Amino acid sequence: MSAPQLKMGLIDRVAKYSRYLLLLPGFVLLLLFLLIPLSMIVGISFFERFTIAGPETFTLKNYIAFFTSPQMPTILLNTFGMSLLACFISFVLGYPMAYFLVFRVKSARARFFIVSLLLVPFLIDWSVRVVAWLPILGESGIINYALMSLGVIKEPLELLFGRSALLIIWPQTYLLWMIFPSYLALTRIDPDIINAAKVLKAPPHRVFLDVTFRLSLPGVVMGFIFVFVSALGDYITPALWAGGIQTLGLSVANYAANFVWPYAAALSTILVVIALLVLYVLLKVVDIKKLVY
Amino acid sequence: MGKALETKELVKWYGKEVLALNKVTFDVDAGDFFVIIGPSGCGKSTLLKIIAGILDYDSGKLYINGVDMKNVPSYKRDVSMMLENYALFPHMNVFDNVAFGLRMLGKDKSEIEKEVKEALKLVGLAGLEKRMPLELSGGQRQRVALARALVINPSILLLDEPLSHVDYRLQRKLMEDLKEIHRKVGNTFILTTHVQEHALSLADTVMVMNTGVIEQIGKPEEVYNNPATVFAARFVGEINLFSAQIKSWDGELCYLNTEIGELKANPKNKNALPSGDKVAYAVRPERVKIGEEARLCDNKIEAKLVSYYYFGHYMEYVFQAGGNTKIKVSVPTEKVGNLTLGSTYLLGWSAKDALLIEKPCMIEGLDIEEVIYGK
Amino acid sequence: MGWGDRLAKVYIALIILFIYLPVFFMIALSFKSGAKVSFPIEGLTLDWYIKPPTGYEYSAYISIMHDKNFFTALNNSLFVSIVTALLTCLLVTTTALALRKRIVGRDLLFYLFILGFIVPGVALGLGVTFMFRLFGIESSLLAVAAILTVYTVPFGLILMMSRFDPELATYEYAASVLKASPLSVFRRITLPLIIFEVISAAIIGFLLSWGEVIRTQFVMKGTGTLATYIKNELSINPITPKWFAAGTIIAIVAFIGLAIFAYIMSRRVR
Ligand SMILES: Nc1ncnc2c1ncn2[C@@H]1O[C@H](COP(=O)(O)OP(=O)(O)OP(=O)(O)O)[C@@H](O)[C@H]1O
Ligand SMILES: [Mg+2]
């Protein structure tokens, strides 16, 4: 082999720094469509007006106005409480699904088939899927119809409007958000670890709690975060299906629709901070990076 | 003879905690069969990976065939390597795995076919071409990896523990084959192992490693007969080691105090050691005589037989003397007498057969006794 | 079969039923003759699918096949989702390959990418609106795809990184020792070993962007994507079985698509 051949060519140089070059496209996207927009809402939330010329007059008024407004507690409670409840419902429904898929469905083909089945409704339009609950849960839907003809109730229940709507629509919309990371976390558990626990005579519920569940926690937490922030950011369901229950997200949309930009920005900032706080607290408890590294 | 490989003060850190290689400097002659032996975690694999170019070093120099390898990507180096965990490509069958390197070199189809067949036959896997790696046993995988590294026929072949997972028979056969291939092709082999038998019987040159440093480099018999450090002595072959202090010299003959009493040694070219120095006193088990034969020896000791191990062609007896000190004695099977457990016998060896080792090991700050008895 | 397996089967069936229940009702009611989306079904008809318009009805009563806006929205949706799928699969692959190595600030970068999902849709939508306003940028379908990619990448990233073979790097090293150039290593080792995840990332990008309303709604003007179009129609006009017909058409196409895809993929699944 002669010496010149041994020099680093262009491709080798690129390969050597590939880990940084590979980050570039993703980072550009993040910068343009995440970091700049985020800093804009934070920035504009501190101004009185946002006109074509740009933001004008620095102020803290927007935040003071929100935290002194009489609706503030209700809004925060609605936002937080409903999103958290949706998380728990999704967890209760979704985790067993992920668990069974990983540990009880033995054939890879069957598992693949079931996951595909779960995905199909996703292609059906979201609004249509929500509306499709009307004939079931609506005022003249079959549940109300059955209950009334049985004489259990006199007036139809408002299942699809008001708070209960959020607790039906959100979990069904975001169920996969919970199943998916839990499933990934469960597949990462070495079956030998579970077998070892069994061999060491741990009773089934201990095996589950101390080994399986604990090891899948990063996925569960990831699922929680996904469902929580999706619900936080959804203003359409509260507006259309929950009779305009005031949530932070809906307020943002309302003020934005009326071009009250800085106030909408302040509310958005609060929303982002809440999301980050929840993320921070959860990360203190569980290291979600375990799911990926 | 030229140098196939030269390293100068190679340093490798993993993070800030682990110093895997600490200024490693050595040369390998072209055409040598070079065996690196050392305990688990001493940095053998790290060293090989650096030579192969799949791991960067932090400082030092590395030359292959005289060319500085800094910034030379691994595929442009004239080496190939069999990795410790085989790394068989899971999406390729045995044939494609072995053929991979040849394809990368741009050889033509018929040639590839021929060479792969040959290599697989050599490692005893003819007929398994179509199997996927997951459908092979651990030892079979190891042999595919070996074949895969062999076919490329580079000027330096790096083999990271190529014999660890095959049965004894196959080990012996592969050892013979490796030696034969090496003789035939004449390229440089660098092999790691932690089995001393492999090191002693395969190597032209042995290098003993200890946590990131080189303990000794030399021909197998050199390392065996003249270990540079206590560590090297312990790691290559069985040996009896006693912590000792030099009492006095009588010409060539050295008198020492040890835990089992006064012992004599007649060490070659170690006359300069002053009295009062702490050294390790060593004697190989096959040099120790039992009973009648022992009476004529310079060193004599009464010891109780506490256990024995049968190795087929020889027997290893373990005696206990001076309280808790164990002494191993190996005797060829045909010379084994009738010894009874629990009885006391006279052991003896000549002063010429004793070794004095003044250096515990190449790592600074370790005491001789620490190395002999462990911490 | 133990009781555990039986329980698992029943449970999985129930969840699938829960997800599919509204779909069944949707399909059934799309053939209903009256305008109300409730039982009883007075008569069966294909009117909601193919009845030619008279030219005088409200949009809610125009059959789906004759709703021009529906097809515009469908086109927009397909464009946005396909671009998002491609972007997602590209960015997820590059980022995942970079993040698996030990690099400076790896954790920070990982969280930054996850942030794309964490920032509530309405906030990000607003931020992008501001950005466009301030820099005088016109919104476009491509911009929508980019915004949706920020949202889909974290999902794909988690999927790909958590499924990476821990030995992947070793295989790459082995290949380069066996004389493969960086390009060959990628083409013959890396890509074949992660192709399943790469395709999955594209599918995730497609599915998530297809259903996304909040971000799209904020940035998109005009007819919008299918999701925003139908949502807007439903919020201002009466709810008629027309939309169930639309859903049914999409469901059928989706089923066929997924069946083909599942067939192809199931031959690869071990
Ligand atoms: N990727 C890594 N990160 C951190 N430390 C490492 C890494 N790889 C190896 N080490 C450490 O470096 C030291 C040398 O490792 P190396 O694999 O070279 O040992 P070895 O001599 O090949 O051992 P064995 O005989 O068990 O294969 C060990 O202490 C090991 O724990
Ligand atoms: Mg090793």
mmCIF file with all atom_site columns, N, CA, C and O in Angstrom, chain B residues 352-371:
data_model
loop_
_atom_site.group_PDB
_atom_site.id
_atom_site.type_symbol
_atom_site.label_atom_id
_atom_site.label_alt_id
_atom_site.label_comp_id
_atom_site.label_asym_id
_atom_site.label_entity_id
_atom_site.label_seq_id
_atom_site.pdbx_PDB_ins_code
_atom_site.Cartn_x
_atom_site.Cartn_y
_atom_site.Cartn_z
_atom_site.occupancy
_atom_site.B_iso_or_equiv
_atom_site.pdbx_formal_charge
_atom_site.auth_seq_id
_atom_site.auth_comp_id
_atom_site.auth_asym_id
_atom_site.auth_atom_id
_atom_site.pdbx_PDB_model_num
ATOM 1  N N  . LYS B 1 352 ? 19.753 -22.993 42.107 1.00 0.00 ? 352 LYS B N  1
ATOM 2  C CA . LYS B 1 352 ? 19.777 -22.532 40.717 1.00 0.00 ? 352 LYS B CA 1
ATOM 3  C C  . LYS B 1 352 ? 18.370 -22.357 40.134 1.00 0.00 ? 352 LYS B C  1
ATOM 4  O O  . LYS B 1 352 ? 18.157 -21.555 39.244 1.00 0.00 ? 352 LYS B O  1
ATOM 5  N N  . ASP B 1 353 ? 17.438 -23.187 40.639 1.00 0.00 ? 353 ASP B N  1
ATOM 6  C CA . ASP B 1 353 ? 16.078 -23.151 40.086 1.00 0.00 ? 353 ASP B CA 1
ATOM 7  C C  . ASP B 1 353 ? 15.222 -22.053 40.680 1.00 0.00 ? 353 ASP B C  1
ATOM 8  O O  . ASP B 1 353 ? 14.108 -21.805 40.237 1.00 0.00 ? 353 ASP B O  1
ATOM 9  N N  . ALA B 1 354 ? 15.730 -21.422 41.707 1.00 0.00 ? 354 ALA B N  1
ATOM 10 C CA . ALA B 1 354 ? 14.929 -20.359 42.333 1.00 0.00 ? 354 ALA B CA 1
ATOM 11 C C  . ALA B 1 354 ? 15.136 -19.050 41.592 1.00 0.00 ? 354 ALA B C  1
ATOM 12 O O  . ALA B 1 354 ? 16.194 -18.803 41.022 1.00 0.00 ? 354 ALA B O  1
ATOM 13 N N  . LEU B 1 355 ? 14.066 -18.252 41.552 1.00 0.00 ? 355 LEU B N  1
ATOM 14 C CA . LEU B 1 355 ? 14.139 -16.947 40.894 1.00 0.00 ? 355 LEU B CA 1
ATOM 15 C C  . LEU B 1 355 ? 13.957 -15.863 41.938 1.00 0.00 ? 355 LEU B C  1
ATOM 16 O O  . LEU B 1 355 ? 13.175 -16.033 42.888 1.00 0.00 ? 355 LEU B O  1
ATOM 17 N N  . LEU B 1 356 ? 14.679 -14.772 41.758 1.00 0.00 ? 356 LEU B N  1
ATOM 18 C CA . LEU B 1 356 ? 14.422 -13.615 42.598 1.00 0.00 ? 356 LEU B CA 1
ATOM 19 C C  . LEU B 1 356 ? 13.824 -12.528 41.710 1.00 0.00 ? 356 LEU B C  1
ATOM 20 O O  . LEU B 1 356 ? 14.376 -12.188 40.670 1.00 0.00 ? 356 LEU B O  1
ATOM 21 N N  . ILE B 1 357 ? 12.667 -12.015 42.118 1.00 0.00 ? 357 ILE B N  1
ATOM 22 C CA . ILE B 1 357 ? 12.025 -10.966 41.318 1.00 0.00 ? 357 ILE B CA 1
ATOM 23 C C  . ILE B 1 357 ? 11.887 -9.749  42.202 1.00 0.00 ? 357 ILE B C  1
ATOM 24 O O  . ILE B 1 357 ? 11.189 -9.794  43.228 1.00 0.00 ? 357 ILE B O  1
ATOM 25 N N  . GLU B 1 358 ? 12.524 -8.648  41.806 1.00 0.00 ? 358 GLU B N  1
ATOM 26 C CA . GLU B 1 358 ? 12.490 -7.507  42.711 1.00 0.00 ? 358 GLU B CA 1
ATOM 27 C C  . GLU B 1 358 ? 11.332 -6.571  42.432 1.00 0.00 ? 358 GLU B C  1
ATOM 28 O O  . GLU B 1 358 ? 10.942 -5.778  43.251 1.00 0.00 ? 358 GLU B O  1
ATOM 29 N N  . LYS B 1 359 ? 10.774 -6.668  41.212 1.00 0.00 ? 359 LYS B N  1
ATOM 30 C CA . LYS B 1 359 ? 9.721  -5.720  40.851 1.00 0.00 ? 359 LYS B CA 1
ATOM 31 C C  . LYS B 1 359 ? 8.357  -6.382  40.987 1.00 0.00 ? 359 LYS B C  1
ATOM 32 O O  . LYS B 1 359 ? 8.118  -7.422  40.385 1.00 0.00 ? 359 LYS B O  1
ATOM 33 N N  . PRO B 1 360 ? 7.443  -5.812  41.752 1.00 0.00 ? 360 PRO B N  1
ATOM 34 C CA . PRO B 1 360 ? 6.113  -6.438  41.870 1.00 0.00 ? 360 PRO B CA 1
ATOM 35 C C  . PRO B 1 360 ? 5.371  -6.395  40.540 1.00 0.00 ? 360 PRO B C  1
ATOM 36 O O  . PRO B 1 360 ? 4.905  -7.405  40.039 1.00 0.00 ? 360 PRO B O  1
ATOM 37 N N  . CYS B 1 361 ? 5.271  -5.183  39.948 1.00 0.00 ? 361 CYS B N  1
ATOM 38 C CA . CYS B 1 361 ? 4.646  -5.072  38.639 1.00 0.00 ? 361 CYS B CA 1
ATOM 39 C C  . CYS B 1 361 ? 4.948  -3.700  38.102 1.00 0.00 ? 361 CYS B C  1
ATOM 40 O O  . CYS B 1 361 ? 5.594  -2.898  38.759 1.00 0.00 ? 361 CYS B O  1
ATOM 41 N N  . MET B 1 362 ? 4.502  -3.424  36.885 1.00 0.00 ? 362 MET B N  1
ATOM 42 C CA . MET B 1 362 ? 4.881  -2.172  36.238 1.00 0.00 ? 362 MET B CA 1
ATOM 43 C C  . MET B 1 362 ? 4.005  -1.004  36.667 1.00 0.00 ? 362 MET B C  1
ATOM 44 O O  . MET B 1 362 ? 4.211  0.117   36.241 1.00 0.00 ? 362 MET B O  1
ATOM 45 N N  . ILE B 1 363 ? 2.977  -1.283  37.444 1.00 0.00 ? 363 ILE B N  1
ATOM 46 C CA . ILE B 1 363 ? 2.149  -0.187  37.949 1.00 0.00 ? 363 ILE B CA 1
ATOM 47 C C  . ILE B 1 363 ? 2.797  0.350   39.214 1.00 0.00 ? 363 ILE B C  1
ATOM 48 O O  . ILE B 1 363 ? 3.171  -0.419  40.097 1.00 0.00 ? 363 ILE B O  1
ATOM 49 N N  . GLU B 1 364 ? 2.950  1.650   39.279 1.00 0.00 ? 364 GLU B N  1
ATOM 50 C CA . GLU B 1 364 ? 3.605  2.258   40.424 1.00 0.00 ? 364 GLU B CA 1
ATOM 51 C C  . GLU B 1 364 ? 2.780  2.060   41.693 1.00 0.00 ? 364 GLU B C  1
ATOM 52 O O  . GLU B 1 364 ? 1.561  1.954   41.651 1.00 0.00 ? 364 GLU B O  1
ATOM 53 N N  . GLY B 1 365 ? 3.465  2.011   42.790 1.00 0.00 ? 365 GLY B N  1
ATOM 54 C CA . GLY B 1 365 ? 2.789  2.117   44.086 1.00 0.00 ? 365 GLY B CA 1
ATOM 55 C C  . GLY B 1 365 ? 2.226  0.823   44.628 1.00 0.00 ? 365 GLY B C  1
ATOM 56 O O  . GLY B 1 365 ? 1.556  0.818   45.640 1.00 0.00 ? 365 GLY B O  1
ATOM 57 N N  . LEU B 1 366 ? 2.504  -0.296  43.944 1.00 0.00 ? 366 LEU B N  1
ATOM 58 C CA . LEU B 1 366 ? 1.995  -1.550  44.484 1.00 0.00 ? 366 LEU B CA 1
ATOM 59 C C  . LEU B 1 366 ? 3.118  -2.273  45.230 1.00 0.00 ? 366 LEU B C  1
ATOM 60 O O  . LEU B 1 366 ? 4.259  -2.336  44.782 1.00 0.00 ? 366 LEU B O  1
ATOM 61 N N  . ASP B 1 367 ? 2.800  -2.842  46.361 1.00 0.00 ? 367 ASP B N  1
ATOM 62 C CA . ASP B 1 367 ? 3.747  -3.548  47.197 1.00 0.00 ? 367 ASP B CA 1
ATOM 63 C C  . ASP B 1 367 ? 3.905  -4.974  46.699 1.00 0.00 ? 367 ASP B C  1
ATOM 64 O O  . ASP B 1 367 ? 2.980  -5.532  46.122 1.00 0.00 ? 367 ASP B O  1
ATOM 65 N N  . ILE B 1 368 ? 5.083  -5.547  46.899 1.00 0.00 ? 368 ILE B N  1
ATOM 66 C CA . ILE B 1 368 ? 5.285  -6.934  46.483 1.00 0.00 ? 368 ILE B CA 1
ATOM 67 C C  . ILE B 1 368 ? 4.267  -7.868  47.124 1.00 0.00 ? 368 ILE B C  1
ATOM 68 O O  . ILE B 1 368 ? 3.664  -8.713  46.461 1.00 0.00 ? 368 ILE B O  1
ATOM 69 N N  . GLU B 1 369 ? 4.054  -7.666  48.412 1.00 0.00 ? 369 GLU B N  1
ATOM 70 C CA . GLU B 1 369 ? 3.134  -8.578  49.093 1.00 0.00 ? 369 GLU B CA 1
ATOM 71 C C  . GLU B 1 369 ? 1.715  -8.448  48.570 1.00 0.00 ? 369 GLU B C  1
ATOM 72 O O  . GLU B 1 369 ? 0.977  -9.434  48.477 1.00 0.00 ? 369 GLU B O  1
ATOM 73 N N  . GLU B 1 370 ? 1.355  -7.217  48.194 1.00 0.00 ? 370 GLU B N  1
ATOM 74 C CA . GLU B 1 370 ? 0.018  -7.021  47.631 1.00 0.00 ? 370 GLU B CA 1
ATOM 75 C C  . GLU B 1 370 ? -0.142 -7.840  46.360 1.00 0.00 ? 370 GLU B C  1
ATOM 76 O O  . GLU B 1 370 ? -1.176 -8.455  46.119 1.00 0.00 ? 370 GLU B O  1
ATOM 77 N N  . VAL B 1 371 ? 0.904  -7.835  45.522 1.00 0.00 ? 371 VAL B N  1
ATOM 78 C CA . VAL B 1 371 ? 0.806  -8.550  44.256 1.00 0.00 ? 371 VAL B CA 1
ATOM 79 C C  . VAL B 1 371 ? 0.840  -10.060 44.479 1.00 0.00 ? 371 VAL B C  1
ATOM 80 O O  . VAL B 1 371 ? 0.131  -10.818 43.830 1.00 0.00 ? 371 VAL B O  1
#
